Coordinates of C-alpha atoms and ligand atoms in Angstrom, one line a residue:
Chain A
X1 CA -16.5 19.7 -13.2
X2 CA -19.3 21.5 -11.4
X3 CA -18.6 24.4 -9.2
X4 CA -18.8 23.0 -5.7
X5 CA -20.1 26.3 -4.4
X6 CA -22.9 26.6 -6.9
X7 CA -23.8 22.9 -6.7
X8 CA -24.0 23.4 -2.9
X9 CA -23.0 19.9 -1.9
X10 CA -24.6 19.2 1.5
X11 CA -22.1 17.9 4.1
X12 CA -21.8 14.2 3.6
X13 CA -21.7 11.9 6.6
X14 CA -18.3 10.4 6.7
X15 CA -17.8 7.2 8.6
X16 CA -14.6 5.3 9.5
X17 CA -15.2 1.6 9.7
X18 CA -12.3 -0.2 11.3
X19 CA -11.5 -3.6 12.6
X20 CA -9.1 -3.4 15.6
X21 CA -7.4 -6.4 17.2
X22 CA -5.7 -9.5 15.9
X23 CA -8.6 -11.5 14.7
X24 CA -8.9 -11.3 10.9
X25 CA -12.7 -11.6 10.6
X26 CA -13.9 -8.5 8.9
X27 CA -17.1 -9.9 7.4
X28 CA -19.2 -7.9 9.9
X29 CA -17.2 -4.7 9.4
X30 CA -17.6 -5.1 5.6
X31 CA -21.4 -5.6 5.9
X32 CA -21.7 -2.5 8.0
X33 CA -19.5 -0.5 5.5
X34 CA -21.6 -1.5 2.6
X35 CA -24.9 -0.8 4.4
X36 CA -23.7 2.7 5.3
X37 CA -22.6 3.3 1.8
X38 CA -26.0 2.2 0.5
X39 CA -27.5 4.6 3.0
X40 CA -25.6 7.4 1.1
X41 CA -22.7 7.8 3.4
X42 CA -19.0 8.0 2.6
X43 CA -17.3 5.1 4.4
X44 CA -13.5 5.0 4.9
X45 CA -12.6 1.4 5.3
X46 CA -9.1 0.7 6.7
X47 CA -9.0 -3.1 6.9
X48 CA -8.2 -5.6 9.6
X49 CA -5.7 -5.6 12.5
X50 CA -5.8 -1.9 13.1
X51 CA -4.0 -0.5 16.2
X52 CA -5.6 2.2 18.3
X53 CA -3.1 4.7 16.8
X54 CA -3.9 3.7 13.2
X55 CA -7.6 4.2 13.9
X56 CA -7.2 7.5 15.6
X57 CA -4.9 8.8 13.0
X58 CA -7.2 7.8 10.1
X59 CA -10.1 9.4 11.9
X60 CA -8.1 12.6 12.3
X61 CA -6.9 12.7 8.7
X62 CA -10.3 11.8 7.2
X63 CA -12.3 14.2 9.5
X64 CA -15.0 11.6 10.0
X65 CA -18.3 12.1 11.9
X66 CA -18.5 8.5 13.0
X67 CA -16.0 5.9 14.1
X68 CA -17.5 2.4 13.9
X69 CA -15.5 -0.4 15.3
X70 CA -16.1 -4.1 15.2
X71 CA -14.5 -6.7 17.4
X72 CA -15.5 -10.3 17.5
X73 CA -12.7 -11.8 19.5
X74 CA -14.1 -10.6 22.8
X75 CA -11.3 -8.1 23.3
X76 CA -13.6 -5.1 23.1
X77 CA -13.2 -4.1 26.8
X78 CA -9.4 -3.9 26.3
X79 CA -9.4 -2.3 22.8
X80 CA -12.3 0.1 22.6
X81 CA -11.2 2.3 25.6
X82 CA -7.7 2.5 24.2
X83 CA -9.0 3.7 20.9
X84 CA -11.1 6.4 22.6
X85 CA -7.9 7.5 24.4
X86 CA -5.8 7.6 21.2
X87 CA -8.6 9.7 19.6
X88 CA -8.7 12.1 22.6
X89 CA -5.0 12.7 22.3
X90 CA -5.8 14.1 18.8
X91 CA -8.8 16.2 19.8
X92 CA -11.3 13.6 18.7
X93 CA -13.9 13.2 21.4
X94 CA -17.4 11.8 21.9
X95 CA -18.6 15.4 21.8
X96 CA -17.4 15.9 18.2
X97 CA -17.5 12.3 16.9
X98 CA -19.9 9.4 17.3
X99 CA -18.2 6.3 18.6
X100 CA -20.0 3.1 17.8
X101 CA -19.1 -0.5 18.8
X102 CA -20.1 -3.8 17.3
X103 CA -19.5 -7.3 18.3
X104 CA -20.6 -9.9 20.8
X105 CA -20.9 -7.5 23.8
X106 CA -22.7 -8.4 27.0
X107 CA -24.9 -5.7 28.6
X108 CA -22.5 -5.0 31.4
X109 CA -19.7 -4.4 29.0
X110 CA -22.0 -2.2 26.9
X111 CA -22.7 -0.1 29.9
X112 CA -19.0 0.2 30.6
X113 CA -18.2 1.2 27.0
X114 CA -20.9 3.9 27.2
X115 CA -19.1 5.1 30.2
X116 CA -15.9 5.7 28.2
X117 CA -17.7 7.5 25.4
X118 CA -19.3 4.9 23.1
X119 CA -22.6 6.3 22.0
X120 CA -24.1 2.9 21.1
X121 CA -23.2 -0.7 20.9
X122 CA -24.6 -3.1 18.3
X123 CA -24.7 -6.8 18.6
X124 CA -24.3 -9.3 15.8
X125 CA -28.0 -9.5 15.2
X126 CA -28.4 -5.7 14.7
X127 CA -30.1 -4.6 11.5
X128 CA -27.8 -2.5 9.4
X129 CA -30.7 -0.3 8.6
X130 CA -30.9 0.5 12.4
X131 CA -27.3 1.4 12.4
X132 CA -27.7 3.8 9.5
X133 CA -30.8 5.4 11.1
X134 CA -28.9 5.8 14.4
X135 CA -26.1 7.6 12.6
X136 CA -28.4 9.9 10.7
X137 CA -30.2 10.8 13.9
X138 CA -27.2 11.5 16.1
X139 CA -24.7 13.1 13.7
X140 CA -26.5 16.5 13.6
X141 CA -26.1 16.8 17.4
X142 CA -22.3 16.6 17.2
X143 CA -20.3 19.7 18.0
X144 CA -18.4 20.2 14.7
X145 CA -17.5 23.9 15.1
Chain B
X1 CA -16.1 34.1 12.3
X2 CA -13.0 35.6 11.0
X3 CA -11.3 35.4 14.4
X4 CA -11.9 31.7 14.3
X5 CA -10.6 31.4 10.8
X6 CA -7.5 33.4 11.8
X7 CA -6.8 31.0 14.5
X8 CA -7.4 28.0 12.3
X9 CA -5.2 29.4 9.6
X10 CA -2.4 30.0 12.1
X11 CA -2.7 26.5 13.4
X12 CA -2.7 25.0 9.9
X13 CA 0.4 26.9 8.9
X14 CA 2.0 25.8 12.1
X15 CA 1.5 22.2 11.0
X16 CA -1.6 21.3 13.0
X17 CA -3.1 18.2 11.3
X18 CA -6.6 18.6 12.8
X19 CA -6.8 22.2 11.5
X20 CA -5.7 20.9 8.1
X21 CA -8.3 18.1 8.2
X22 CA -11.1 20.5 9.0
X23 CA -10.2 23.0 6.3
X24 CA -10.0 20.1 3.8
X25 CA -13.5 19.1 4.6
X26 CA -14.8 22.7 4.2
X27 CA -13.0 22.9 0.9
X28 CA -14.4 19.6 -0.3
X29 CA -17.9 20.5 0.7
X30 CA -17.9 23.9 -1.0
X31 CA -18.5 25.5 2.4
X32 CA -18.1 29.3 2.5
X33 CA -15.4 29.0 5.1
X34 CA -13.5 26.7 2.8
X35 CA -13.6 29.3 0.1
X36 CA -12.3 31.9 2.5
X37 CA -9.5 29.7 3.7
X38 CA -8.6 28.8 0.1
X39 CA -8.4 32.5 -0.7
X40 CA -6.0 33.0 2.2
X41 CA -3.9 29.9 1.6
X42 CA -3.7 29.9 -2.2
X43 CA -0.8 32.4 -2.4
X44 CA 1.3 30.0 -0.3
X45 CA 0.7 27.1 -2.6
X46 CA 2.6 26.4 -5.8
X47 CA 5.6 24.8 -4.2
X48 CA 4.7 21.2 -4.0
X49 CA 5.5 18.5 -6.6
X50 CA 2.1 17.2 -7.8
X51 CA 2.2 13.7 -9.1
X52 CA -0.8 11.7 -10.4
X53 CA -1.2 8.0 -10.5
X54 CA -3.8 6.5 -12.8
X55 CA -4.5 3.0 -14.2
X56 CA -7.1 0.3 -14.1
X57 CA -8.7 -0.9 -10.8
X58 CA -6.5 -3.5 -9.2
X59 CA -3.4 -2.4 -11.1
X60 CA -1.8 -1.5 -7.8
X61 CA -2.2 2.3 -7.7
X62 CA -2.7 2.4 -3.9
X63 CA 0.2 0.0 -3.3
X64 CA 2.5 2.0 -5.6
X65 CA 1.4 5.2 -3.9
X66 CA 2.3 3.8 -0.5
X67 CA 5.8 2.8 -1.8
X68 CA 6.2 6.1 -3.6
X69 CA 5.5 7.9 -0.3
X70 CA 8.0 5.8 1.6
X71 CA 10.8 6.7 -0.9
X72 CA 9.9 10.4 -0.7
X73 CA 10.0 10.2 3.1
X74 CA 13.4 8.5 2.9
X75 CA 14.6 11.4 0.8
X76 CA 13.4 13.8 3.4
X77 CA 10.3 15.0 1.7
X78 CA 6.9 15.5 3.4
X79 CA 4.0 13.9 1.6
X80 CA 0.3 14.5 1.1
X81 CA -1.8 11.8 -0.5
X82 CA -5.2 12.4 -2.1
X83 CA -7.0 9.1 -3.0
X84 CA -10.2 9.3 -5.0
X85 CA -12.7 6.4 -5.2
X86 CA -16.1 6.4 -7.0
X87 CA -19.4 7.5 -5.4
X88 CA -22.4 5.3 -6.2
X89 CA -24.5 7.1 -8.8
X90 CA -27.6 5.7 -7.2
X91 CA -27.1 6.3 -3.5
X92 CA -24.2 8.9 -3.6
X93 CA -22.6 6.8 -1.0
X94 CA -19.0 5.5 -1.3
X95 CA -16.5 3.0 0.1
X96 CA -13.1 4.6 0.2
X97 CA -10.7 1.7 0.6
X98 CA -7.3 3.0 -0.5
X99 CA -6.0 3.4 3.0
X100 CA -6.0 -0.4 3.4
X101 CA -2.8 -0.5 1.3
X102 CA -1.2 2.5 3.1
X103 CA -1.5 1.3 6.7
X104 CA 2.2 1.4 7.3
X105 CA 2.3 5.2 6.8
X106 CA 0.0 5.9 9.7
X107 CA 2.7 6.4 12.3
X108 CA 4.6 8.9 10.2
X109 CA 3.6 12.5 11.0
X110 CA 5.2 13.6 7.7
X111 CA 2.4 11.9 5.7
X112 CA -1.2 13.0 5.5
X113 CA -3.7 10.9 3.6
X114 CA -7.1 12.1 2.5
X115 CA -9.7 9.9 0.8
X116 CA -12.2 11.6 -1.5
X117 CA -15.3 10.3 -3.1
X118 CA -15.8 11.3 -6.8
X119 CA -19.2 12.8 -6.0
X120 CA -20.6 12.5 -9.5
X121 CA -17.5 13.9 -11.3
X122 CA -16.6 11.7 -14.3
X123 CA -12.9 12.5 -15.1
X124 CA -11.4 10.2 -12.4
X125 CA -11.1 13.0 -9.8
X126 CA -13.7 14.8 -7.7
X127 CA -14.7 18.5 -8.4
X128 CA -12.8 19.6 -5.3
X129 CA -9.6 17.6 -5.9
X130 CA -7.6 20.6 -7.2
X131 CA -8.6 22.7 -4.2
X132 CA -7.7 19.9 -1.8
X133 CA -4.3 19.7 -3.4
X134 CA -3.9 23.5 -3.2
X135 CA -4.5 23.3 0.6
X136 CA -2.0 20.4 1.1
X137 CA 0.5 22.4 -1.0
X138 CA 0.0 25.5 1.1
X139 CA 0.2 23.5 4.3
X140 CA 3.8 22.8 3.2
X141 CA 3.8 19.3 1.7
X142 CA 6.8 18.8 -0.6
X143 CA 5.0 16.2 -2.6
X144 CA 1.3 15.6 -3.2
X145 CA 0.4 12.2 -4.7
X146 CA -3.0 11.9 -6.3
X147 CA -4.5 8.4 -6.9
X148 CA -7.4 8.6 -9.4
X149 CA -10.5 6.5 -9.4
X150 CA -9.0 4.3 -12.1
X151 CA -12.3 3.6 -13.9
X152 CA -10.8 3.5 -17.4
X153 CA -9.9 5.5 -20.4
X154 CA -11.5 8.8 -19.7
X155 CA -9.3 9.8 -16.8
X156 CA -7.5 12.6 -18.6
X157 CA -8.3 15.2 -16.0
X158 CA -5.4 14.1 -13.9
X159 CA -3.0 15.3 -16.6
X160 CA -4.2 18.9 -16.1
X161 CA -4.1 18.6 -12.3
X162 CA -0.7 16.9 -11.8
X163 CA 2.6 18.0 -13.1
X164 CA 3.7 14.4 -13.7
X165 CA 1.3 11.6 -14.5
X166 CA 2.2 8.0 -13.9
X167 CA 0.2 5.3 -15.7
X168 CA 0.3 2.1 -13.7
X169 CA 0.1 -0.9 -16.0
X170 CA 0.4 -4.6 -15.2
X171 CA 1.9 -7.5 -17.2
X172 CA -1.3 -9.5 -17.2
X173 CA -3.0 -6.8 -19.3
X174 CA -0.6 -7.7 -22.1
X175 CA -3.4 -8.7 -24.5
X176 CA -5.4 -5.7 -23.5
X177 CA -2.7 -3.3 -24.3
X178 CA -4.5 -2.5 -27.5
X179 CA -7.2 -1.1 -25.3
X180 CA -4.8 1.6 -24.0
X181 CA -6.2 4.2 -26.3
X182 CA -4.2 7.0 -27.6
X183 CA -5.6 9.4 -25.0
X184 CA -4.4 7.7 -22.0
X185 CA -0.9 7.1 -23.5
X186 CA -0.6 10.8 -24.4
X187 CA -1.2 11.9 -20.9
X188 CA 1.3 9.5 -19.3
X189 CA 4.7 11.0 -18.5
X190 CA 5.9 7.8 -16.9
X191 CA 4.8 4.3 -17.7
X192 CA 5.0 2.0 -14.7
X193 CA 4.7 -1.8 -15.2
X194 CA 3.7 -2.9 -11.7
X195 CA 3.5 -6.6 -10.6
X196 CA 6.7 -7.3 -12.4
X197 CA 6.9 -10.5 -10.3
X198 CA 4.2 -11.9 -12.6
X199 CA 4.9 -13.4 -16.0
X200 CA 4.7 -11.3 -19.2
X201 CA 6.7 -8.2 -18.1
X202 CA 8.9 -8.2 -21.2
X203 CA 6.0 -8.6 -23.5
X204 CA 4.2 -5.8 -21.8
X205 CA 7.3 -3.5 -22.0
X206 CA 7.6 -4.2 -25.7
X207 CA 3.9 -3.6 -26.3
X208 CA 4.2 -0.3 -24.5
X209 CA 7.3 0.7 -26.6
X210 CA 5.4 -0.2 -29.7
X211 CA 2.5 2.0 -28.6
X212 CA 4.8 4.8 -27.8
X213 CA 6.4 4.7 -31.2
X214 CA 2.9 5.3 -32.7
X215 CA 2.2 8.2 -30.4
X216 CA 2.6 11.8 -31.6
X217 CA 6.1 13.1 -31.3
X218 CA 6.8 14.7 -27.9
X219 CA 10.0 16.2 -26.6
X220 CA 9.7 13.9 -23.6
X221 CA 10.0 10.2 -24.1
X222 CA 8.0 8.6 -21.3
X223 CA 10.3 6.1 -19.5
X224 CA 9.0 2.6 -18.9
X225 CA 9.7 1.4 -15.3
X226 CA 9.0 -2.2 -14.2
X227 CA 8.4 -2.5 -10.4
X228 CA 7.0 -4.9 -7.8
X229 CA 5.2 -2.6 -5.4
X230 CA 4.4 -5.4 -2.9
X231 CA 8.2 -6.0 -2.5
X232 CA 9.3 -2.4 -2.7
X233 CA 11.3 -3.2 -5.9
X234 CA 11.9 -0.7 -8.6
X235 CA 10.2 2.2 -6.7
X236 CA 13.4 4.3 -6.4
X237 CA 13.6 4.1 -10.2
X238 CA 10.0 5.2 -10.5
X239 CA 10.5 8.2 -8.3
X240 CA 13.7 9.0 -10.2
X241 CA 11.8 8.9 -13.5
X242 CA 9.2 11.4 -12.0
X243 CA 12.1 13.6 -10.9
X244 CA 13.6 13.5 -14.4
X245 CA 10.3 14.5 -15.9
X246 CA 10.0 17.4 -13.5
X247 CA 13.5 18.5 -14.4
X248 CA 12.6 18.4 -18.0
X249 CA 9.5 20.5 -17.4
X250 CA 11.7 23.1 -15.6
X251 CA 14.4 23.1 -18.3
X252 CA 11.9 23.6 -21.1
X253 CA 9.9 26.2 -19.3
X254 CA 6.9 23.9 -19.6
X255 CA 6.2 23.9 -15.9
X256 CA 5.0 27.5 -15.9
X257 CA 3.0 26.9 -19.0
X258 CA 1.3 23.8 -17.5
X259 CA 0.5 25.8 -14.4
X260 CA -1.2 28.5 -16.4
X261 CA -3.1 25.8 -18.4
X262 CA -4.2 24.2 -15.2
X263 CA -5.4 27.5 -13.8
X264 CA -7.2 28.3 -17.0
X265 CA -9.0 25.0 -16.9
X266 CA -10.0 25.4 -13.3
X267 CA -11.3 29.0 -13.8
X268 CA -13.4 27.8 -16.8
X269 CA -14.8 24.9 -14.9
X270 CA -15.7 27.1 -11.9
X271 CA -17.2 29.8 -14.1
X272 CA -19.2 27.3 -16.0
X273 CA -20.7 26.0 -12.7
X274 CA -21.5 29.6 -11.6
X275 CA -23.1 30.5 -14.9
X276 CA -25.3 27.5 -14.8
X277 CA -26.2 28.1 -11.2
X278 CA -27.1 31.7 -12.0
X279 CA -29.3 30.6 -14.9
X280 CA -31.1 28.1 -12.7
X281 CA -31.6 30.8 -10.1
X282 CA -32.9 33.4 -12.5
X283 CA -35.0 31.3 -14.8
X284 CA -35.9 28.8 -12.2
X285 CA -36.3 25.1 -11.9
X286 CA -40.0 25.4 -12.9
X287 CA -39.2 26.8 -16.4
X288 CA -36.6 24.1 -16.9
X289 CA -39.2 21.5 -16.0
X290 CA -41.7 22.9 -18.5
X291 CA -39.1 22.9 -21.2
X292 CA -38.0 19.4 -20.4
X293 CA -41.6 18.2 -20.6
X294 CA -42.0 20.0 -23.9
X295 CA -38.9 18.3 -25.3
X296 CA -40.0 14.9 -24.0
X297 CA -43.4 15.2 -25.6
X298 CA -41.7 16.3 -28.9
X299 CA -43.5 19.7 -28.9
X300 CA -40.1 21.2 -29.2
X301 CA -36.5 20.1 -29.7
X302 CA -33.6 20.2 -27.2
X303 CA -31.7 23.0 -29.1
X304 CA -34.8 25.2 -29.3
X305 CA -35.5 24.6 -25.7
X306 CA -32.0 25.6 -24.6
X307 CA -32.3 28.7 -26.7
X308 CA -35.7 29.5 -25.2
X309 CA -34.1 29.1 -21.8
X310 CA -30.9 31.2 -22.1
X311 CA -31.8 33.2 -25.2
X312 CA -30.4 32.8 -28.7
X313 CA -27.4 34.6 -30.2
Ligands
LIG1 N1 1.8 -9.8 -7.5 C1 1.7 -8.5 -7.2 N2 0.6 -8.0 -6.7 C2 0.5 -6.7 -6.4 C3 1.6 -5.8 -6.6 N3 1.2 -4.6 -6.3 C4 -0.1 -4.6 -5.9 N4 -0.5 -5.9 -5.9 C5 -1.8 -6.4 -5.5 O1 -2.8 -6.0 -6.4 C6 -4.0 -5.8 -5.7 C7 -4.6 -4.4 -5.9 O2 -3.8 -3.4 -5.4 P1 -4.2 -1.9 -5.1 O3 -3.0 -1.2 -4.8 O4 -5.4 -1.9 -4.2 O5 -4.7 -1.5 -6.6 P2 -5.6 -0.2 -7.1 O6 -7.0 -0.6 -7.2 O7 -5.0 0.1 -8.4 O8 -5.3 0.9 -6.1 C8 -3.7 -6.0 -4.2 O9 -4.1 -7.3 -3.9 C9 -2.2 -5.9 -4.1 O10 -1.6 -6.6 -3.1 C10 2.8 -6.4 -7.2 O11 3.8 -5.7 -7.4 N5 2.8 -7.7 -7.4
LIG2 MG1 -6.7 2.1 -4.9

């Protein structure tokens, strides 16, 4: 058991990958979870059919840097803003946490989601490597004080 | 900085979950602020029941942990859960998936779950697990449940971290029961047989009894408790068995002994890390590389190199 102090573990990027909504397709979410793990991050995976409260509570308890959500049912406009609200109630805001959305999201919707605090939105064709790179680039700018 | 820490400490002790969460991260990361918070909070710890759950991957540890927490809550006890999953030795990344089986606890403010990656530690826990438990204890959790990685037979570290260790078995490992080496049997205070809805429970229970009869004499006979975690069956009995073990520890005065032993083990581990870090600082990475090259090329042997590094007796 190494001394955590002496071993000076750098702060690991922790990501919550969650699948809100009623559709049970978590293939995309799992692919993203694995890709971020392979990029050296610690991914908390919570499974399918997550309510906004479940997601916000997990983000709070796990003190994550990033909340990555995937919705394929088309319900993103309804679900994503509710998740941001549930997070805000707990002090988790776009200033201290990166909100990322994934799914089949038209450009107009993407703009709307950015308006409520989503930092970026990735479509089904997005390269997982790009998602990892985006996270690495933007996490240091978060206000984690 | 200390004003900010004062405020955070006050919020944490007032039950603020976000303050708790941030302090847990500092502690896990070996951050200086985590050390300071631990120094302040440690005197308030030592009140929680610490229960470890270990067993093979897929045995149902997370499901049992979820059920265990529900029973504790029904008995009016607040619960902290620490769930450890392995880090990849290649990328240092990890997928922490134990929460999937604990989804129903999310709405209960009396439960706080923290997932930890093992971060290179081999004993089934992570280096910071004990400190994370201390903080949850100081925060005021009545019970702290620790789910180990579950990678196999070497997970004896849980026994020195938890007061009561539950080994989660399943009936379908009946033929593999021989592989339950003496070590893991000796650390188990309670033997759960989960998935008792599957065939082979009786055989498994007999096999465990036979193994216990071969184990060295203890003044505590580990009870064997069948359960079906997915149907919430048998969980009350499991929790009662852990209670009985705790009562036994108190009666025999073992609880205090175990706490000293745990403290000793943690001090030694922390001191070892410091000594090694100091050595690396003083003598330097470069000297170590030279020695490694010398050993690799057979111009010296590992023992002589270590002696050349830290000095002989
Ligand atoms: N049949 C049956 N399956 C169970 C039971 N408990 C857990 N499982 C299943 O076993 C699998 C692994 O459970 P999990 O709790 O994740 O195991 P862990 O890896 O030890 O944490 C899941 O599919 C559970 O639903 C049980 O009592 N009976
Ligand atoms: Mg598990």
